[in-house]
Amino acid sequence: MKKFNTLLLILALSVGCSQENASDKYAETITSEELSDLIYEFSSDKFEGRNTGEPGQKLAVEFIRDFYKSNNIIKAENTEDYFQKFLVDFQSRQVTRPDNINEDNIDWVKTENVAAIIEGDTYPNEYIVLTAHLDHVGIENGEIFNGADDDGSGSMALLEIAEAFKLAELDGKRPKRSIVILHVSAEEKGLLGSKYYTDNPLYPLDETITNLNVDMIGRTDPTRNSNNDEYIYLIGTDRLSTMLHETSEKVNYKTVNLELDYRFNAWDDPNRFYERSDHWHFAKNNIPVIFYFSGTHEDYHQPTDTAEKIRYDLLTKRTRLIFHTAWEIANMDERIEVDQN
């Protein structure tokens, strides 16, 4: 009997290790070299700062779409060639459907979110939505605001994460739940792309179990009182779901083991970052969120936010953490639940 129990223990450990190694294997496909190549391209002058509705933003959505096509990652439902098209009015911060213009005196601007999906094989109608905004400030006074960190870092991190999930799928390791990769537009105009998505979701919000939002994860915060650069700010992890918070902590400990800094997660944080990025519209719909953020810096919303200033070593580790976390949430036997009040 003792020998039999020992064999069972070995088998259980080997199964656990194989699952853990699977996550590690695909996380290692997220590399500094690939992230660097993507960000240098995405934040180059030809994209003209990716201002919502401008030609540079149109090049940006085409760049993202073409990445998904070239990697055979399928488009999300109810999109036109990966695009969720909508109209925005910058002055009033209204968003509406392209076919629903009723006020001729509003200067509507055409824009689009980009959405792809890795379909789940066990619970395909439960969704983890990963978000990052693709737009930036554009051109001001003749200078291009390239937005390498804001949010080139998050946008290109999502591409690497999607590719890692696709490689796992090709090896027969599809996630149990579906992973929606959503690049939103018009964030700089007031979180309007994510507002449009949650008002007009491609997949039901009541089956969207978590939103992982990635906005500025490529630099370090000069105001942070620590010599440890291997950190990430997490915001919102425990606001709606203790289960999500505990899962996030566990995954980090077992994998990348960054310092998880909750400096900006306090309810009375004067920066109010919890309300200042695209996860906010998911949280308002009672969907548990994690906002991944490395802080602002002297180049925030300046033309000097350029690709050579990104810390690609840190960006790689942070991107791998987000991948590991999404992998865990997608493959858990239990779904992430909202706390009961």
XYZ file of C-alpha atoms in Angstrom:
341
model
C 0.000 0.000 0.000
C 2.813 2.399 0.858
C 4.466 1.729 -2.488
C 1.141 2.293 -4.284
C 0.602 5.606 -2.475
C 4.124 6.683 -3.409
C 3.408 5.932 -7.058
C 0.207 7.972 -6.880
C 2.112 10.882 -5.363
C 4.754 10.716 -8.086
C 2.041 10.610 -10.744
C 0.233 13.601 -9.213
C 3.449 15.587 -9.023
C 4.362 14.733 -12.588
C 0.949 15.883 -13.829
C 1.277 19.126 -11.897
C 4.807 19.676 -13.169
C 3.797 18.969 -16.766
C 1.021 21.565 -16.543
C 3.341 24.074 -14.937
C 6.054 23.357 -17.500
C 3.527 23.880 -20.285
C 2.915 27.405 -19.069
C 6.660 27.990 -18.688
C 7.376 26.653 -22.165
C 5.070 29.090 -23.897
C 5.946 32.019 -21.639
C 9.535 31.609 -22.803
C 8.419 32.350 -26.367
C 7.792 35.923 -25.172
C 11.210 37.478 -25.733
C 12.891 40.846 -25.368
C 14.004 40.684 -28.990
C 10.490 40.240 -30.354
C 9.029 42.884 -28.039
C 11.766 45.291 -29.084
C 11.149 44.704 -32.794
C 7.412 45.233 -32.348
C 7.689 48.400 -30.254
C 10.324 50.013 -32.471
C 7.961 49.506 -35.400
C 4.700 50.411 -33.644
C 6.126 53.619 -32.137
C 8.013 54.719 -35.255
C 7.344 58.064 -36.898
C 5.345 56.514 -39.722
C 2.468 55.919 -37.276
C 2.430 59.669 -36.507
C 1.600 59.200 -32.838
C -1.541 57.084 -33.500
C -4.022 59.869 -32.764
C -7.598 58.560 -32.876
C -9.100 58.805 -36.342
C -5.908 60.032 -37.993
C -3.995 58.170 -40.740
C -1.362 56.969 -38.270
C -4.016 55.301 -36.123
C -5.376 53.565 -39.221
C -1.885 52.220 -39.922
C -1.738 51.033 -36.292
C -4.931 48.982 -36.469
C -3.795 47.477 -39.763
C -0.435 46.560 -38.205
C -2.171 44.776 -35.323
C -4.690 43.048 -37.594
C -1.937 41.859 -39.939
C -0.035 40.375 -36.998
C -3.037 38.268 -36.072
C -3.582 37.214 -39.644
C 0.035 36.207 -40.134
C -0.117 34.082 -36.980
C -3.487 32.519 -37.890
C -5.144 33.923 -34.772
C -8.792 34.268 -35.674
C -10.866 37.429 -35.576
C -13.391 37.968 -32.834
C -17.052 37.454 -33.643
C -19.070 40.398 -34.929
C -16.005 42.233 -36.202
C -15.249 43.352 -39.735
C -11.871 41.836 -40.539
C -10.894 42.101 -36.819
C -12.255 45.667 -36.544
C -15.038 46.780 -34.213
C -15.885 50.068 -35.879
C -17.485 52.999 -34.072
C -17.758 56.782 -34.027
C -16.577 59.206 -31.373
C -17.196 62.837 -30.643
C -14.198 64.241 -28.814
C -15.997 67.270 -27.414
C -18.890 65.459 -25.765
C -17.057 62.112 -25.378
C -19.958 60.316 -26.979
C -19.557 57.010 -28.781
C -22.030 55.448 -31.161
C -22.490 52.795 -33.813
C -21.373 53.684 -37.362
C -24.964 53.370 -38.600
C -26.581 55.323 -35.769
C -25.850 58.972 -36.448
C -28.840 61.142 -35.516
C -27.217 64.522 -34.913
C -25.805 66.230 -37.993
C -24.143 68.990 -35.977
C -21.702 66.595 -34.260
C -18.249 66.149 -35.761
C -18.060 62.366 -35.539
C -14.650 60.709 -35.950
C -14.364 57.192 -37.349
C -12.224 54.746 -35.399
C -12.043 51.074 -34.496
C -11.065 48.594 -31.824
C -9.188 45.468 -32.934
C -10.225 42.104 -31.498
C -8.951 38.538 -31.885
C -9.702 35.358 -29.953
C -8.129 32.104 -28.825
C -11.158 29.867 -28.395
C -11.476 27.685 -25.309
C -12.123 23.972 -25.586
C -13.921 23.184 -22.303
C -15.752 26.379 -21.384
C -15.628 28.241 -24.713
C -18.423 30.605 -23.683
C -16.499 31.945 -20.689
C -14.140 34.763 -21.589
C -11.000 36.382 -20.238
C -10.567 39.747 -21.977
C -7.079 41.218 -22.281
C -7.013 44.926 -23.111
C -4.493 47.579 -24.105
C -5.065 50.848 -25.929
C -3.581 51.312 -29.370
C -3.954 55.098 -29.682
C -1.731 57.913 -28.440
C -1.516 61.714 -28.601
C -0.514 62.140 -32.244
C 1.345 65.236 -33.467
C 1.490 68.518 -31.552
C 3.382 71.625 -32.670
C 5.053 69.603 -35.395
C 6.426 66.961 -33.010
C 5.399 63.314 -33.093
C 4.399 61.798 -29.770
C 5.424 58.185 -30.459
C 3.966 56.606 -27.308
C 6.426 53.736 -27.007
C 5.480 53.099 -23.384
C 2.002 54.658 -23.562
C 0.755 52.275 -24.701
C 3.059 50.694 -27.221
C 4.367 48.516 -24.411
C 0.924 47.163 -23.535
C -0.278 46.841 -27.115
C 2.748 44.852 -28.236
C 2.721 42.775 -25.035
C -0.753 41.577 -26.041
C 0.556 40.469 -29.432
C 3.259 38.373 -27.765
C 0.767 36.892 -25.307
C -1.642 36.019 -28.112
C 1.170 34.367 -30.054
C 2.157 32.310 -27.003
C -1.428 31.060 -26.597
C -1.549 30.267 -30.324
C 1.649 28.213 -30.114
C 0.112 26.267 -27.231
C -3.028 25.718 -29.302
C -0.933 24.345 -32.177
C 0.570 21.870 -29.707
C -2.920 20.714 -28.709
C -3.045 22.786 -25.522
C -5.953 25.119 -26.084
C -7.101 26.977 -22.954
C -10.241 25.742 -21.231
C -11.760 29.207 -21.462
C -11.615 31.638 -24.353
C -9.049 34.434 -24.458
C -10.239 37.646 -26.146
C -7.443 40.028 -27.104
C -8.876 43.528 -27.405
C -6.918 46.570 -28.575
C -9.051 49.613 -27.867
C -8.961 53.000 -29.514
C -9.692 56.492 -28.161
C -8.368 55.780 -24.662
C -6.576 59.121 -24.676
C -9.902 60.816 -25.461
C -11.555 59.497 -22.289
C -11.504 55.676 -22.334
C -13.955 55.739 -25.235
C -12.943 52.541 -27.028
C -13.460 50.427 -23.928
C -16.703 52.269 -23.219
C -17.924 51.392 -26.695
C -16.930 47.759 -26.207
C -18.743 47.362 -22.904
C -21.799 49.141 -24.346
C -21.627 46.890 -27.424
C -19.765 43.753 -26.311
C -18.608 41.223 -28.862
C -19.096 38.539 -26.201
C -21.583 38.633 -23.302
C -20.420 40.637 -20.306
C -22.131 38.212 -17.929
C -19.811 35.487 -19.264
C -16.734 37.730 -19.169
C -15.106 36.546 -15.979
C -12.000 38.742 -15.855
C -10.391 41.708 -17.577
C -6.595 42.018 -17.539
C -5.677 45.526 -18.678
C -2.151 46.484 -19.712
C -1.194 50.154 -19.909
C 2.419 51.371 -19.660
C 4.535 48.451 -18.460
C 7.854 49.244 -20.127
C 9.616 51.705 -17.828
C 10.305 52.359 -14.155
C 8.741 54.938 -11.881
C 11.335 57.510 -10.659
C 9.138 58.364 -7.654
C 9.134 54.797 -6.374
C 11.028 54.451 -3.091
C 12.838 51.206 -3.908
C 16.006 49.990 -5.596
C 14.221 46.930 -6.968
C 13.297 47.498 -10.609
C 11.718 44.049 -10.935
C 8.245 45.113 -9.890
C 4.819 45.782 -11.352
C 2.033 47.935 -9.959
C -1.237 46.037 -9.651
C -4.460 47.995 -9.352
C -7.938 46.628 -8.758
C -7.025 43.014 -8.048
C -9.032 42.824 -4.808
C -11.728 45.412 -5.518
C -14.291 42.886 -6.766
C -12.823 39.420 -6.283
C -10.663 38.054 -3.487
C -10.310 34.928 -5.609
C -8.730 36.913 -8.454
C -6.326 38.626 -6.065
C -5.217 35.343 -4.515
C -4.833 33.711 -7.930
C -2.688 36.610 -9.132
C -0.435 36.384 -6.079
C -0.067 32.621 -6.398
C 0.798 32.736 -10.089
C 3.432 35.414 -9.586
C 5.057 33.485 -6.728
C 5.259 30.296 -8.787
C 6.505 31.897 -11.989
C 8.132 35.282 -12.573
C 8.163 36.345 -8.919
C 8.157 40.092 -9.472
C 7.551 42.448 -6.581
C 3.811 43.145 -6.704
C 3.406 46.749 -5.633
C -0.066 47.889 -4.549
C 0.936 51.523 -4.002
C -1.807 52.839 -6.294
C -4.484 50.348 -5.291
C -5.628 52.240 -2.198
C -9.203 53.508 -2.311
C -8.017 57.003 -1.383
C -5.133 57.129 -3.880
C -5.145 60.740 -5.158
C -4.001 59.631 -8.642
C -7.227 57.626 -9.086
C -5.524 55.287 -11.559
C -8.290 52.740 -10.953
C -10.586 55.041 -12.935
C -8.051 56.142 -15.552
C -7.531 53.186 -17.864
C -9.666 50.821 -19.871
C -10.329 48.251 -17.143
C -12.606 50.869 -15.537
C -15.532 50.163 -17.860
C -15.274 46.429 -17.153
C -15.124 47.046 -13.404
C -18.219 49.258 -13.649
C -19.954 46.206 -15.106
C -18.947 44.127 -12.064
C -16.217 42.243 -13.920
C -13.098 41.598 -11.796
C -10.036 43.371 -13.200
C -6.301 43.640 -12.857
C -4.600 46.773 -14.156
C -0.895 46.180 -14.883
C 1.140 49.402 -14.775
C 4.749 50.362 -14.135
C 4.104 54.026 -13.406
C 4.514 57.386 -15.091
C 7.866 59.003 -15.836
C 9.377 62.199 -17.225
C 8.473 61.187 -20.799
C 4.775 60.577 -20.091
C 2.739 62.306 -22.832
C 5.917 63.818 -24.272
C 7.522 63.354 -27.697
C 10.427 61.743 -25.827
C 8.435 58.567 -25.009
C 10.477 56.576 -27.515
C 11.401 52.941 -28.073
C 15.044 53.070 -26.975
C 13.975 54.053 -23.447
C 11.939 50.900 -22.848
C 13.453 48.436 -20.371
C 12.953 45.342 -22.484
C 14.250 43.026 -19.757
C 11.541 44.250 -17.396
C 8.885 44.403 -20.109
C 9.543 40.746 -20.932
C 9.140 39.596 -17.335
C 5.987 41.644 -16.862
C 4.486 40.340 -20.106
C 5.272 36.772 -19.073
C 3.529 37.364 -15.737
C 0.385 38.537 -17.522
C 0.530 35.476 -19.778
C 0.957 33.109 -16.821
C -1.961 34.794 -15.034
C -4.242 34.571 -18.055
C -3.199 30.924 -18.526
C -4.078 30.092 -14.922
C -7.450 31.853 -14.995
C -8.304 30.237 -18.326
C -7.420 26.724 -17.158
C -8.669 26.659 -13.561
C -11.415 24.173 -12.758
C -13.340 26.943 -10.997
C -14.104 30.259 -12.628
C -13.144 33.522 -10.985
C -16.085 34.712 -8.897
C -17.140 38.134 -7.683
C -17.208 38.524 -3.903
C -20.636 38.404 -2.313
C -21.485 41.610 -0.449
